[in-house]
PDB file of C-alpha atoms in Angstrom:
ATOM      1  CA  UNK A   1      17.171 -62.744   8.180  1.00 58.00           C
ATOM      2  CA  UNK A   2      19.665 -64.347   5.836  1.00 54.00           C
ATOM      3  CA  UNK A   3      21.504 -62.412   3.142  1.00 51.00           C
ATOM      4  CA  UNK A   4      22.179 -65.601   1.209  1.00 58.00           C
ATOM      5  CA  UNK A   5      22.094 -65.169  -2.549  1.00 73.00           C
ATOM      6  CA  UNK A   6      18.914 -66.139  -4.349  1.00 87.00           C
ATOM      7  CA  UNK A   7      19.154 -68.613  -7.261  1.00 95.00           C
ATOM      8  CA  UNK A   8      20.112 -66.650 -10.393  1.00 96.00           C
ATOM      9  CA  UNK A   9      19.355 -67.375 -14.051  1.00 97.00           C
ATOM     10  CA  UNK A  10      21.431 -65.142 -16.324  1.00 97.00           C
ATOM     11  CA  UNK A  11      20.213 -64.337 -19.817  1.00 96.00           C
ATOM     12  CA  UNK A  12      22.855 -64.461 -22.551  1.00 95.00           C
ATOM     13  CA  UNK A  13      23.420 -61.458 -24.820  1.00 95.00           C
ATOM     14  CA  UNK A  14      21.556 -62.981 -27.770  1.00 94.00           C
ATOM     15  CA  UNK A  15      18.480 -63.698 -25.660  1.00 95.00           C
ATOM     16  CA  UNK A  16      18.510 -60.175 -24.195  1.00 96.00           C
ATOM     17  CA  UNK A  17      18.732 -58.740 -27.717  1.00 95.00           C
ATOM     18  CA  UNK A  18      15.861 -60.983 -28.847  1.00 95.00           C
ATOM     19  CA  UNK A  19      13.656 -59.700 -26.016  1.00 96.00           C
ATOM     20  CA  UNK A  20      14.680 -56.089 -26.626  1.00 96.00           C
ATOM     21  CA  UNK A  21      13.887 -56.239 -30.339  1.00 96.00           C
ATOM     22  CA  UNK A  22      10.546 -57.944 -29.748  1.00 97.00           C
ATOM     23  CA  UNK A  23       9.535 -55.218 -27.302  1.00 96.00           C
ATOM     24  CA  UNK A  24      10.641 -52.506 -29.747  1.00 95.00           C
ATOM     25  CA  UNK A  25       8.455 -53.938 -32.507  1.00 96.00           C
ATOM     26  CA  UNK A  26       5.419 -54.249 -30.254  1.00 95.00           C
ATOM     27  CA  UNK A  27       5.757 -50.688 -28.951  1.00 94.00           C
ATOM     28  CA  UNK A  28       6.215 -49.336 -32.486  1.00 94.00           C
ATOM     29  CA  UNK A  29       2.965 -50.985 -33.529  1.00 92.00           C
ATOM     30  CA  UNK A  30       0.770 -50.394 -30.484  1.00 90.00           C
ATOM     31  CA  UNK A  31       2.282 -47.557 -28.435  1.00 82.00           C
ATOM     32  CA  UNK A  32       2.704 -47.533 -24.661  1.00 76.00           C
ATOM     33  CA  UNK A  33      -0.837 -48.524 -23.623  1.00 77.00           C
ATOM     34  CA  UNK A  34       0.140 -52.021 -22.541  1.00 73.00           C
ATOM     35  CA  UNK A  35      -3.290 -53.196 -21.325  1.00 74.00           C
ATOM     36  CA  UNK A  36      -5.012 -53.229 -24.724  1.00 84.00           C
ATOM     37  CA  UNK A  37      -6.278 -56.592 -26.028  1.00 88.00           C
ATOM     38  CA  UNK A  38      -4.441 -56.007 -29.309  1.00 90.00           C
ATOM     39  CA  UNK A  39      -1.056 -55.519 -27.645  1.00 92.00           C
ATOM     40  CA  UNK A  40      -1.622 -58.431 -25.257  1.00 93.00           C
ATOM     41  CA  UNK A  41      -2.528 -60.663 -28.179  1.00 93.00           C
ATOM     42  CA  UNK A  42       0.663 -59.699 -29.974  1.00 94.00           C
ATOM     43  CA  UNK A  43       2.659 -60.380 -26.796  1.00 96.00           C
ATOM     44  CA  UNK A  44       1.228 -63.909 -26.633  1.00 95.00           C
ATOM     45  CA  UNK A  45       1.971 -64.605 -30.301  1.00 95.00           C
ATOM     46  CA  UNK A  46       5.493 -63.210 -30.025  1.00 96.00           C
ATOM     47  CA  UNK A  47       6.238 -65.210 -26.866  1.00 96.00           C
ATOM     48  CA  UNK A  48       5.121 -68.399 -28.638  1.00 95.00           C
ATOM     49  CA  UNK A  49       7.879 -67.858 -31.212  1.00 95.00           C
ATOM     50  CA  UNK A  50      10.793 -67.578 -28.762  1.00 95.00           C
ATOM     51  CA  UNK A  51      13.441 -70.288 -28.788  1.00 92.00           C
ATOM     52  CA  UNK A  52      14.408 -72.900 -26.236  1.00 94.00           C
ATOM     53  CA  UNK A  53      17.073 -70.795 -24.495  1.00 93.00           C
ATOM     54  CA  UNK A  54      14.630 -68.208 -23.207  1.00 95.00           C
ATOM     55  CA  UNK A  55      12.032 -70.861 -22.403  1.00 95.00           C
ATOM     56  CA  UNK A  56      14.591 -72.694 -20.296  1.00 96.00           C
ATOM     57  CA  UNK A  57      15.262 -69.558 -18.263  1.00 96.00           C
ATOM     58  CA  UNK A  58      11.501 -69.172 -17.729  1.00 96.00           C
ATOM     59  CA  UNK A  59      10.969 -72.753 -16.527  1.00 96.00           C
ATOM     60  CA  UNK A  60       9.088 -73.242 -13.232  1.00 95.00           C
ATOM     61  CA  UNK A  61      10.785 -72.600  -9.909  1.00 95.00           C
ATOM     62  CA  UNK A  62      12.870 -75.718  -9.264  1.00 94.00           C
ATOM     63  CA  UNK A  63      14.444 -75.290  -5.812  1.00 96.00           C
ATOM     64  CA  UNK A  64      13.087 -75.163  -2.265  1.00 96.00           C
ATOM     65  CA  UNK A  65      13.826 -71.414  -2.307  1.00 97.00           C
ATOM     66  CA  UNK A  66      10.608 -71.014  -4.292  1.00 97.00           C
ATOM     67  CA  UNK A  67      12.071 -68.147  -6.300  1.00 98.00           C
ATOM     68  CA  UNK A  68      14.817 -67.065  -8.672  1.00 98.00           C
ATOM     69  CA  UNK A  69      16.330 -63.873 -10.045  1.00 98.00           C
ATOM     70  CA  UNK A  70      16.387 -63.406 -13.808  1.00 97.00           C
ATOM     71  CA  UNK A  71      19.426 -61.292 -14.668  1.00 97.00           C
ATOM     72  CA  UNK A  72      20.622 -59.605 -17.845  1.00 96.00           C
ATOM     73  CA  UNK A  73      18.009 -57.074 -18.955  1.00 96.00           C
ATOM     74  CA  UNK A  74      19.249 -53.531 -19.434  1.00 92.00           C
ATOM     75  CA  UNK A  75      17.795 -50.425 -17.767  1.00 95.00           C
ATOM     76  CA  UNK A  76      19.282 -46.971 -18.476  1.00 94.00           C
ATOM     77  CA  UNK A  77      18.891 -44.864 -15.320  1.00 95.00           C
ATOM     78  CA  UNK A  78      18.962 -41.602 -17.273  1.00 94.00           C
ATOM     79  CA  UNK A  79      16.657 -42.707 -20.077  1.00 93.00           C
ATOM     80  CA  UNK A  80      13.831 -43.945 -17.848  1.00 95.00           C
ATOM     81  CA  UNK A  81      13.352 -40.534 -16.266  1.00 94.00           C
ATOM     82  CA  UNK A  82      12.533 -39.786 -12.626  1.00 96.00           C
ATOM     83  CA  UNK A  83      10.758 -42.240 -10.371  1.00 95.00           C
ATOM     84  CA  UNK A  84       7.025 -41.442 -10.576  1.00 94.00           C
ATOM     85  CA  UNK A  85       5.384 -39.921  -7.498  1.00 90.00           C
ATOM     86  CA  UNK A  86       2.698 -42.643  -7.603  1.00 90.00           C
ATOM     87  CA  UNK A  87       1.404 -45.361  -9.889  1.00 84.00           C
ATOM     88  CA  UNK A  88      -1.359 -42.991 -11.022  1.00 83.00           C
ATOM     89  CA  UNK A  89       1.129 -40.521 -12.504  1.00 83.00           C
ATOM     90  CA  UNK A  90       3.433 -43.098 -14.081  1.00 83.00           C
ATOM     91  CA  UNK A  91       1.626 -43.196 -17.428  1.00 81.00           C
ATOM     92  CA  UNK A  92       3.796 -44.917 -20.023  1.00 84.00           C
ATOM     93  CA  UNK A  93       7.049 -44.502 -18.082  1.00 88.00           C
ATOM     94  CA  UNK A  94       9.247 -47.533 -18.594  1.00 92.00           C
ATOM     95  CA  UNK A  95       6.902 -49.007 -21.220  1.00 92.00           C
ATOM     96  CA  UNK A  96       9.752 -50.862 -22.919  1.00 94.00           C
ATOM     97  CA  UNK A  97      10.463 -52.752 -19.704  1.00 96.00           C
ATOM     98  CA  UNK A  98       6.710 -53.334 -19.262  1.00 95.00           C
ATOM     99  CA  UNK A  99       6.537 -55.156 -22.580  1.00 96.00           C
ATOM    100  CA  UNK A 100       9.633 -57.233 -21.843  1.00 97.00           C
ATOM    101  CA  UNK A 101       8.088 -58.202 -18.509  1.00 97.00           C
ATOM    102  CA  UNK A 102       4.841 -59.172 -20.258  1.00 97.00           C
ATOM    103  CA  UNK A 103       6.752 -61.293 -22.760  1.00 97.00           C
ATOM    104  CA  UNK A 104       8.488 -63.131 -19.934  1.00 98.00           C
ATOM    105  CA  UNK A 105       5.177 -63.518 -18.100  1.00 97.00           C
ATOM    106  CA  UNK A 106       3.563 -64.995 -21.225  1.00 97.00           C
ATOM    107  CA  UNK A 107       6.336 -67.598 -21.365  1.00 97.00           C
ATOM    108  CA  UNK A 108       5.658 -68.584 -17.757  1.00 97.00           C
ATOM    109  CA  UNK A 109       1.861 -68.613 -17.957  1.00 96.00           C
ATOM    110  CA  UNK A 110      -0.871 -66.046 -18.417  1.00 96.00           C
ATOM    111  CA  UNK A 111      -0.442 -62.381 -17.351  1.00 96.00           C
ATOM    112  CA  UNK A 112      -3.056 -61.319 -14.805  1.00 95.00           C
ATOM    113  CA  UNK A 113      -4.660 -57.972 -13.959  1.00 94.00           C
ATOM    114  CA  UNK A 114      -7.295 -56.774 -11.492  1.00 91.00           C
ATOM    115  CA  UNK A 115     -10.223 -54.561 -12.395  1.00 85.00           C
ATOM    116  CA  UNK A 116      -9.944 -52.855  -9.000  1.00 77.00           C
ATOM    117  CA  UNK A 117      -6.201 -52.174  -8.899  1.00 83.00           C
ATOM    118  CA  UNK A 118      -4.115 -49.645 -10.834  1.00 85.00           C
ATOM    119  CA  UNK A 119      -6.899 -49.177 -13.412  1.00 82.00           C
ATOM    120  CA  UNK A 120      -6.675 -52.752 -14.671  1.00 84.00           C
ATOM    121  CA  UNK A 121      -3.023 -52.558 -15.710  1.00 89.00           C
ATOM    122  CA  UNK A 122      -1.151 -55.793 -16.340  1.00 94.00           C
ATOM    123  CA  UNK A 123       2.129 -54.232 -15.174  1.00 94.00           C
ATOM    124  CA  UNK A 124       2.044 -52.199 -11.955  1.00 93.00           C
ATOM    125  CA  UNK A 125       4.423 -49.451 -10.896  1.00 94.00           C
ATOM    126  CA  UNK A 126       5.577 -49.954  -7.305  1.00 94.00           C
ATOM    127  CA  UNK A 127       6.867 -46.658  -5.923  1.00 96.00           C
ATOM    128  CA  UNK A 128       6.691 -44.893  -2.550  1.00 94.00           C
ATOM    129  CA  UNK A 129       3.830 -42.400  -2.440  1.00 93.00           C
ATOM    130  CA  UNK A 130       3.426 -39.338  -0.183  1.00 92.00           C
ATOM    131  CA  UNK A 131       0.815 -39.865   2.509  1.00 88.00           C
ATOM    132  CA  UNK A 132       0.952 -43.661   2.248  1.00 86.00           C
ATOM    133  CA  UNK A 133       4.207 -44.246   4.098  1.00 88.00           C
ATOM    134  CA  UNK A 134       2.676 -46.447   6.822  1.00 89.00           C
ATOM    135  CA  UNK A 135       0.272 -48.579   4.779  1.00 88.00           C
ATOM    136  CA  UNK A 136       0.665 -52.318   4.285  1.00 87.00           C
ATOM    137  CA  UNK A 137       0.850 -51.900   0.500  1.00 87.00           C
ATOM    138  CA  UNK A 138       3.578 -51.460  -2.094  1.00 87.00           C
ATOM    139  CA  UNK A 139       3.154 -47.673  -1.876  1.00 84.00           C
ATOM    140  CA  UNK A 140       4.498 -47.598   1.685  1.00 89.00           C
ATOM    141  CA  UNK A 141       8.063 -46.914   2.769  1.00 89.00           C
ATOM    142  CA  UNK A 142       8.471 -46.088   6.472  1.00 88.00           C
ATOM    143  CA  UNK A 143       7.216 -49.432   7.795  1.00 90.00           C
ATOM    144  CA  UNK A 144       8.150 -53.049   7.300  1.00 88.00           C
ATOM    145  CA  UNK A 145       5.923 -54.473   4.581  1.00 90.00           C
ATOM    146  CA  UNK A 146       4.889 -57.653   6.367  1.00 92.00           C
ATOM    147  CA  UNK A 147       5.608 -60.967   4.625  1.00 96.00           C
ATOM    148  CA  UNK A 148       2.490 -62.012   2.738  1.00 96.00           C
ATOM    149  CA  UNK A 149       1.037 -63.986  -0.134  1.00 98.00           C
ATOM    150  CA  UNK A 150       0.244 -61.611  -3.003  1.00 97.00           C
ATOM    151  CA  UNK A 151      -3.520 -60.891  -3.153  1.00 96.00           C
ATOM    152  CA  UNK A 152      -4.078 -63.577  -0.521  1.00 97.00           C
ATOM    153  CA  UNK A 153      -7.728 -62.571  -0.074  1.00 97.00           C
ATOM    154  CA  UNK A 154      -8.704 -63.770  -3.545  1.00 97.00           C
ATOM    155  CA  UNK A 155      -9.089 -67.322  -4.939  1.00 97.00           C
ATOM    156  CA  UNK A 156      -7.832 -66.216  -8.376  1.00 96.00           C
ATOM    157  CA  UNK A 157      -4.575 -64.739  -7.067  1.00 97.00           C
ATOM    158  CA  UNK A 158      -1.439 -65.217  -9.136  1.00 97.00           C
ATOM    159  CA  UNK A 159       0.622 -68.387  -9.084  1.00 97.00           C
ATOM    160  CA  UNK A 160       3.763 -66.384  -9.859  1.00 98.00           C
ATOM    161  CA  UNK A 161       4.774 -62.848  -8.906  1.00 98.00           C
ATOM    162  CA  UNK A 162       7.369 -60.954 -10.946  1.00 98.00           C
ATOM    163  CA  UNK A 163       9.170 -57.907  -9.556  1.00 98.00           C
ATOM    164  CA  UNK A 164      11.344 -56.113 -12.094  1.00 98.00           C
ATOM    165  CA  UNK A 165      13.774 -53.449 -10.915  1.00 98.00           C
ATOM    166  CA  UNK A 166      13.939 -50.079 -12.651  1.00 97.00           C
ATOM    167  CA  UNK A 167      15.821 -48.225  -9.930  1.00 97.00           C
ATOM    168  CA  UNK A 168      17.169 -49.110  -6.472  1.00 98.00           C
ATOM    169  CA  UNK A 169      19.984 -46.715  -5.594  1.00 96.00           C
ATOM    170  CA  UNK A 170      19.659 -47.501  -1.879  1.00 96.00           C
ATOM    171  CA  UNK A 171      19.783 -51.326  -2.195  1.00 96.00           C
ATOM    172  CA  UNK A 172      16.384 -51.667  -0.520  1.00 97.00           C
ATOM    173  CA  UNK A 173      15.676 -55.338  -0.014  1.00 96.00           C
ATOM    174  CA  UNK A 174      12.660 -57.405  -0.859  1.00 97.00           C
ATOM    175  CA  UNK A 175      12.222 -60.100   1.772  1.00 97.00           C
ATOM    176  CA  UNK A 176      11.164 -63.634   0.880  1.00 98.00           C
ATOM    177  CA  UNK A 177      10.545 -66.836   2.839  1.00 98.00           C
ATOM    178  CA  UNK A 178       9.649 -70.276   1.502  1.00 98.00           C
ATOM    179  CA  UNK A 179       7.293 -72.619   3.326  1.00 98.00           C
ATOM    180  CA  UNK A 180       9.507 -75.457   2.038  1.00 97.00           C
ATOM    181  CA  UNK A 181      12.383 -74.190   4.219  1.00 97.00           C
ATOM    182  CA  UNK A 182      10.376 -74.125   7.453  1.00 97.00           C
ATOM    183  CA  UNK A 183      10.204 -76.747  10.212  1.00 97.00           C
ATOM    184  CA  UNK A 184       6.754 -77.097  11.783  1.00 97.00           C
ATOM    185  CA  UNK A 185       5.270 -79.675  14.160  1.00 97.00           C
ATOM    186  CA  UNK A 186       2.580 -81.929  12.734  1.00 97.00           C
ATOM    187  CA  UNK A 187       0.099 -80.569  15.279  1.00 97.00           C
ATOM    188  CA  UNK A 188       0.653 -77.017  14.041  1.00 98.00           C
ATOM    189  CA  UNK A 189       0.358 -78.136  10.431  1.00 98.00           C
ATOM    190  CA  UNK A 190      -2.923 -79.908  11.150  1.00 97.00           C
ATOM    191  CA  UNK A 191      -4.332 -76.817  12.876  1.00 98.00           C
ATOM    192  CA  UNK A 192      -3.255 -74.440  10.108  1.00 98.00           C
ATOM    193  CA  UNK A 193      -4.746 -76.675   7.415  1.00 98.00           C
ATOM    194  CA  UNK A 194      -8.207 -75.991   8.859  1.00 98.00           C
ATOM    195  CA  UNK A 195     -10.300 -73.113   7.419  1.00 98.00           C
ATOM    196  CA  UNK A 196     -10.560 -71.059  10.620  1.00 98.00           C
ATOM    197  CA  UNK A 197     -10.169 -67.382   9.626  1.00 98.00           C
ATOM    198  CA  UNK A 198     -10.727 -65.240   6.548  1.00 98.00           C
ATOM    199  CA  UNK A 199      -8.099 -63.129   4.825  1.00 98.00           C
ATOM    200  CA  UNK A 200      -9.525 -59.673   4.202  1.00 97.00           C
ATOM    201  CA  UNK A 201      -8.768 -57.422   1.197  1.00 95.00           C
ATOM    202  CA  UNK A 202      -5.736 -55.187   1.621  1.00 91.00           C
ATOM    203  CA  UNK A 203      -5.677 -51.394   1.349  1.00 87.00           C
ATOM    204  CA  UNK A 204      -4.966 -51.508  -2.385  1.00 86.00           C
ATOM    205  CA  UNK A 205      -8.550 -52.746  -2.892  1.00 89.00           C
ATOM    206  CA  UNK A 206     -10.814 -50.066  -1.403  1.00 87.00           C
ATOM    207  CA  UNK A 207     -13.903 -51.328  -3.230  1.00 89.00           C
ATOM    208  CA  UNK A 208     -13.348 -54.891  -2.036  1.00 91.00           C
ATOM    209  CA  UNK A 209     -13.007 -53.670   1.549  1.00 92.00           C
ATOM    210  CA  UNK A 210     -16.563 -52.368   1.310  1.00 92.00           C
ATOM    211  CA  UNK A 211     -17.996 -55.660   0.043  1.00 93.00           C
ATOM    212  CA  UNK A 212     -20.907 -56.710   2.256  1.00 91.00           C
ATOM    213  CA  UNK A 213     -23.040 -59.101   0.188  1.00 91.00           C
ATOM    214  CA  UNK A 214     -21.673 -62.254   1.809  1.00 93.00           C
ATOM    215  CA  UNK A 215     -19.627 -63.053   4.883  1.00 95.00           C
ATOM    216  CA  UNK A 216     -15.838 -63.358   4.493  1.00 96.00           C
ATOM    217  CA  UNK A 217     -14.962 -67.030   3.876  1.00 97.00           C
ATOM    218  CA  UNK A 218     -12.671 -68.849   6.286  1.00 98.00           C
ATOM    219  CA  UNK A 219      -9.638 -70.242   4.471  1.00 98.00           C
ATOM    220  CA  UNK A 220      -6.792 -72.602   5.415  1.00 98.00           C
ATOM    221  CA  UNK A 221      -3.338 -71.120   5.949  1.00 98.00           C
ATOM    222  CA  UNK A 222      -1.562 -74.306   4.820  1.00 98.00           C
ATOM    223  CA  UNK A 223      -2.505 -76.824   2.150  1.00 97.00           C
ATOM    224  CA  UNK A 224      -0.881 -80.137   1.278  1.00 95.00           C
ATOM    225  CA  UNK A 225      -0.685 -80.118  -2.522  1.00 93.00           C
ATOM    226  CA  UNK A 226       0.597 -83.007  -4.635  1.00 87.00           C
ATOM    227  CA  UNK A 227       4.082 -81.475  -4.846  1.00 83.00           C
ATOM    228  CA  UNK A 228       4.323 -80.412  -1.203  1.00 92.00           C
ATOM    229  CA  UNK A 229       3.046 -77.870   1.297  1.00 96.00           C
ATOM    230  CA  UNK A 230       1.718 -74.517   0.072  1.00 97.00           C
ATOM    231  CA  UNK A 231       0.506 -71.513   2.024  1.00 98.00           C
ATOM    232  CA  UNK A 232      -1.923 -68.596   1.882  1.00 98.00           C
ATOM    233  CA  UNK A 233      -0.719 -66.019   4.359  1.00 98.00           C
ATOM    234  CA  UNK A 234      -1.308 -62.352   5.150  1.00 97.00           C
ATOM    235  CA  UNK A 235      -1.181 -61.629   8.895  1.00 96.00           C
ATOM    236  CA  UNK A 236      -1.769 -57.884   8.447  1.00 94.00           C
ATOM    237  CA  UNK A 237      -5.238 -58.645   7.028  1.00 96.00           C
ATOM    238  CA  UNK A 238      -6.123 -61.769   9.025  1.00 98.00           C
ATOM    239  CA  UNK A 239      -8.356 -61.171  12.120  1.00 98.00           C
ATOM    240  CA  UNK A 240      -6.289 -63.402  14.408  1.00 97.00           C
ATOM    241  CA  UNK A 241      -8.070 -62.180  17.542  1.00 97.00           C
ATOM    242  CA  UNK A 242     -11.138 -64.115  16.362  1.00 97.00           C
ATOM    243  CA  UNK A 243      -9.320 -67.468  16.652  1.00 98.00           C
ATOM    244  CA  UNK A 244      -8.739 -69.500  19.798  1.00 97.00           C
ATOM    245  CA  UNK A 245      -5.450 -69.513  21.667  1.00 98.00           C
ATOM    246  CA  UNK A 246      -4.157 -72.755  20.160  1.00 98.00           C
ATOM    247  CA  UNK A 247      -4.674 -71.541  16.601  1.00 98.00           C
ATOM    248  CA  UNK A 248      -3.064 -68.168  17.335  1.00 98.00           C
ATOM    249  CA  UNK A 249      -0.088 -69.937  18.870  1.00 98.00           C
ATOM    250  CA  UNK A 250       0.335 -72.185  15.818  1.00 98.00           C
ATOM    251  CA  UNK A 251       0.044 -69.179  13.507  1.00 98.00           C
ATOM    252  CA  UNK A 252       2.660 -67.369  15.584  1.00 98.00           C
ATOM    253  CA  UNK A 253       5.056 -70.296  15.295  1.00 98.00           C
ATOM    254  CA  UNK A 254       4.570 -70.268  11.514  1.00 98.00           C
ATOM    255  CA  UNK A 255       5.377 -66.546  11.475  1.00 97.00           C
ATOM    256  CA  UNK A 256       8.520 -67.200  13.496  1.00 98.00           C
ATOM    257  CA  UNK A 257       9.639 -69.977  11.161  1.00 98.00           C
ATOM    258  CA  UNK A 258       9.070 -67.821   8.092  1.00 98.00           C
ATOM    259  CA  UNK A 259      11.126 -65.075   9.743  1.00 97.00           C
ATOM    260  CA  UNK A 260      13.889 -67.592  10.499  1.00 97.00           C
ATOM    261  CA  UNK A 261      14.209 -68.721   6.879  1.00 97.00           C
ATOM    262  CA  UNK A 262      13.619 -65.295   5.332  1.00 97.00           C
ATOM    263  CA  UNK A 263      16.168 -63.993   2.845  1.00 96.00           C
ATOM    264  CA  UNK A 264      16.813 -60.441   1.663  1.00 96.00           C
ATOM    265  CA  UNK A 265      17.025 -59.806  -2.087  1.00 97.00           C
ATOM    266  CA  UNK A 266      18.301 -56.374  -3.146  1.00 96.00           C
ATOM    267  CA  UNK A 267      17.466 -56.115  -6.827  1.00 97.00           C
ATOM    268  CA  UNK A 268      19.616 -54.203  -9.282  1.00 97.00           C
ATOM    269  CA  UNK A 269      18.228 -52.402 -12.347  1.00 97.00           C
ATOM    270  CA  UNK A 270      17.176 -54.900 -15.004  1.00 97.00           C
ATOM    271  CA  UNK A 271      16.878 -57.833 -12.597  1.00 98.00           C
ATOM    272  CA  UNK A 272      13.544 -59.614 -12.232  1.00 98.00           C
ATOM    273  CA  UNK A 273      12.644 -61.514  -9.069  1.00 98.00           C
ATOM    274  CA  UNK A 274      10.227 -64.380  -9.803  1.00 98.00           C
ATOM    275  CA  UNK A 275       8.385 -65.706  -6.740  1.00 98.00           C
ATOM    276  CA  UNK A 276       6.159 -68.763  -6.511  1.00 98.00           C
ATOM    277  CA  UNK A 277       3.137 -67.223  -4.776  1.00 98.00           C
ATOM    278  CA  UNK A 278       1.998 -70.592  -3.382  1.00 98.00           C
ATOM    279  CA  UNK A 279       5.341 -71.295  -1.707  1.00 98.00           C
ATOM    280  CA  UNK A 280       6.848 -67.936  -0.810  1.00 98.00           C
ATOM    281  CA  UNK A 281       5.701 -64.937   1.204  1.00 98.00           C
ATOM    282  CA  UNK A 282       7.381 -61.654   0.344  1.00 97.00           C
ATOM    283  CA  UNK A 283       7.700 -58.223   1.907  1.00 96.00           C
ATOM    284  CA  UNK A 284      10.057 -55.252   2.028  1.00 95.00           C
ATOM    285  CA  UNK A 285      12.311 -53.604   4.572  1.00 95.00           C
ATOM    286  CA  UNK A 286      11.504 -50.033   5.697  1.00 94.00           C
ATOM    287  CA  UNK A 287      13.247 -47.090   4.048  1.00 94.00           C
ATOM    288  CA  UNK A 288      13.118 -43.311   3.977  1.00 95.00           C
ATOM    289  CA  UNK A 289      11.564 -42.032   0.761  1.00 94.00           C
ATOM    290  CA  UNK A 290      12.983 -38.805  -0.671  1.00 95.00           C
ATOM    291  CA  UNK A 291      10.329 -38.085  -3.308  1.00 96.00           C
ATOM    292  CA  UNK A 292      12.989 -36.458  -5.477  1.00 96.00           C
ATOM    293  CA  UNK A 293      12.770 -38.743  -8.506  1.00 95.00           C
ATOM    294  CA  UNK A 294      15.511 -41.137  -7.333  1.00 96.00           C
ATOM    295  CA  UNK A 295      13.494 -43.463  -5.067  1.00 96.00           C
ATOM    296  CA  UNK A 296      13.180 -47.214  -5.521  1.00 97.00           C
ATOM    297  CA  UNK A 297      11.019 -48.138  -8.516  1.00 97.00           C
ATOM    298  CA  UNK A 298       9.836 -51.632  -9.297  1.00 97.00           C
ATOM    299  CA  UNK A 299       7.522 -53.054 -11.947  1.00 97.00           C
ATOM    300  CA  UNK A 300       5.159 -55.838 -10.885  1.00 96.00           C
ATOM    301  CA  UNK A 301       3.497 -58.463 -13.053  1.00 97.00           C
ATOM    302  CA  UNK A 302       1.287 -61.333 -11.936  1.00 97.00           C
ATOM    303  CA  UNK A 303       0.992 -64.688 -13.683  1.00 97.00           C
ATOM    304  CA  UNK A 304      -1.498 -67.544 -13.498  1.00 96.00           C
ATOM    305  CA  UNK A 305      -0.292 -70.950 -14.667  1.00 95.00           C
ATOM    306  CA  UNK A 306      -3.005 -72.842 -16.583  1.00 92.00           C
ATOM    307  CA  UNK A 307      -3.787 -76.286 -15.179  1.00 89.00           C
ATOM    308  CA  UNK A 308      -1.796 -75.837 -11.985  1.00 91.00           C
ATOM    309  CA  UNK A 309      -3.238 -77.700  -8.983  1.00 89.00           C
ATOM    310  CA  UNK A 310      -1.699 -76.271  -5.862  1.00 89.00           C
ATOM    311  CA  UNK A 311      -4.782 -74.988  -3.995  1.00 95.00           C
ATOM    312  CA  UNK A 312      -7.839 -76.403  -2.231  1.00 95.00           C
ATOM    313  CA  UNK A 313     -10.803 -77.143  -4.495  1.00 94.00           C
ATOM    314  CA  UNK A 314     -13.023 -75.234  -2.044  1.00 95.00           C
ATOM    315  CA  UNK A 315     -11.493 -71.959  -3.256  1.00 96.00           C
ATOM    316  CA  UNK A 316     -13.742 -72.217  -6.319  1.00 94.00           C
ATOM    317  CA  UNK A 317     -16.719 -71.343  -4.090  1.00 95.00           C
ATOM    318  CA  UNK A 318     -15.240 -68.106  -2.704  1.00 96.00           C
ATOM    319  CA  UNK A 319     -16.753 -64.768  -3.705  1.00 96.00           C
ATOM    320  CA  UNK A 320     -13.463 -62.867  -3.925  1.00 95.00           C
ATOM    321  CA  UNK A 321     -15.072 -59.819  -2.301  1.00 96.00           C
ATOM    322  CA  UNK A 322     -16.553 -58.848  -5.648  1.00 94.00           C
ATOM    323  CA  UNK A 323     -13.156 -58.413  -7.310  1.00 93.00           C
ATOM    324  CA  UNK A 324     -12.557 -59.747 -10.818  1.00 91.00           C
ATOM    325  CA  UNK A 325      -9.224 -61.054 -12.055  1.00 91.00           C
ATOM    326  CA  UNK A 326      -8.634 -60.561 -15.775  1.00 90.00           C
ATOM    327  CA  UNK A 327      -6.288 -62.875 -17.675  1.00 90.00           C
ATOM    328  CA  UNK A 328      -4.512 -61.546 -20.742  1.00 86.00           C
ATOM    329  CA  UNK A 329      -5.598 -64.474 -22.896  1.00 75.00           C
ATOM    330  CA  UNK A 330      -7.208 -67.881 -22.549  1.00 60.00           C
ATOM    331  CA  UNK A 331      -5.517 -71.215 -23.216  1.00 52.00           C
TER     332      UNK A 331
END
């Protein structure tokens, strides 16, 4: 795994102040409940008024890395309080950063939430949780979080994933690998473009895992979009043993290539990693959680980009295992 630096876009002091003041005004008017339609509407209207400098920083991913780090926001380690023990106990902790993240998300597209995850919040708290150390979810710690497409099981998954750092005393790395950096044989590409296997809901979606009304749809792992190859990938929740040997071998070579080009990004407080979810799989290295209020703490926001055409048209017919994605506003 490479430790090469990710592309960085650094916000100037004026832009940081502009974001900070906008978040202050929104919180003063609506409080810390950041999923209300009223607050989300104000976020959209406020984002529409930002100037060209901030919009330039929030432009689409423009390198083969498929990601960038937005740097310059301020997080006070003392003021934010201890790392929550789980997302369910986080409440309004870090609400100021939540609103800034939503403002940035609104500049990039449309913030996205899930009815079945973290009570429909538009900003998730990603913290290690006791008893969940070995899961393949953001609440784990003791195991490698396998590289994956965010919410790969669902056709309405985000186009962009934003991971904002509140605390990371131990420099725990997020891993990321772009399909645009890989080298695959045409035969493997052709195999992986076929809809052979389903991707099942992950452990963060207990209700979806019990969905039984229709059979899981087979989906392609790779797709040739107008702007290049994209992928939909989650080996931890893909029943590979149901495929034939040639498909499993091709899938294994894709895994190996993604591992070869993977980079490690250790976020610092205030930094936001923006990942193109159609190009990049992400994960996390293992670590030992202390549960003493000082553990790694990230904020996660998901974004759909209106009008983007980077996925097979057949996804429109998928059932999504009964899960509903909720967009903050329509365009």
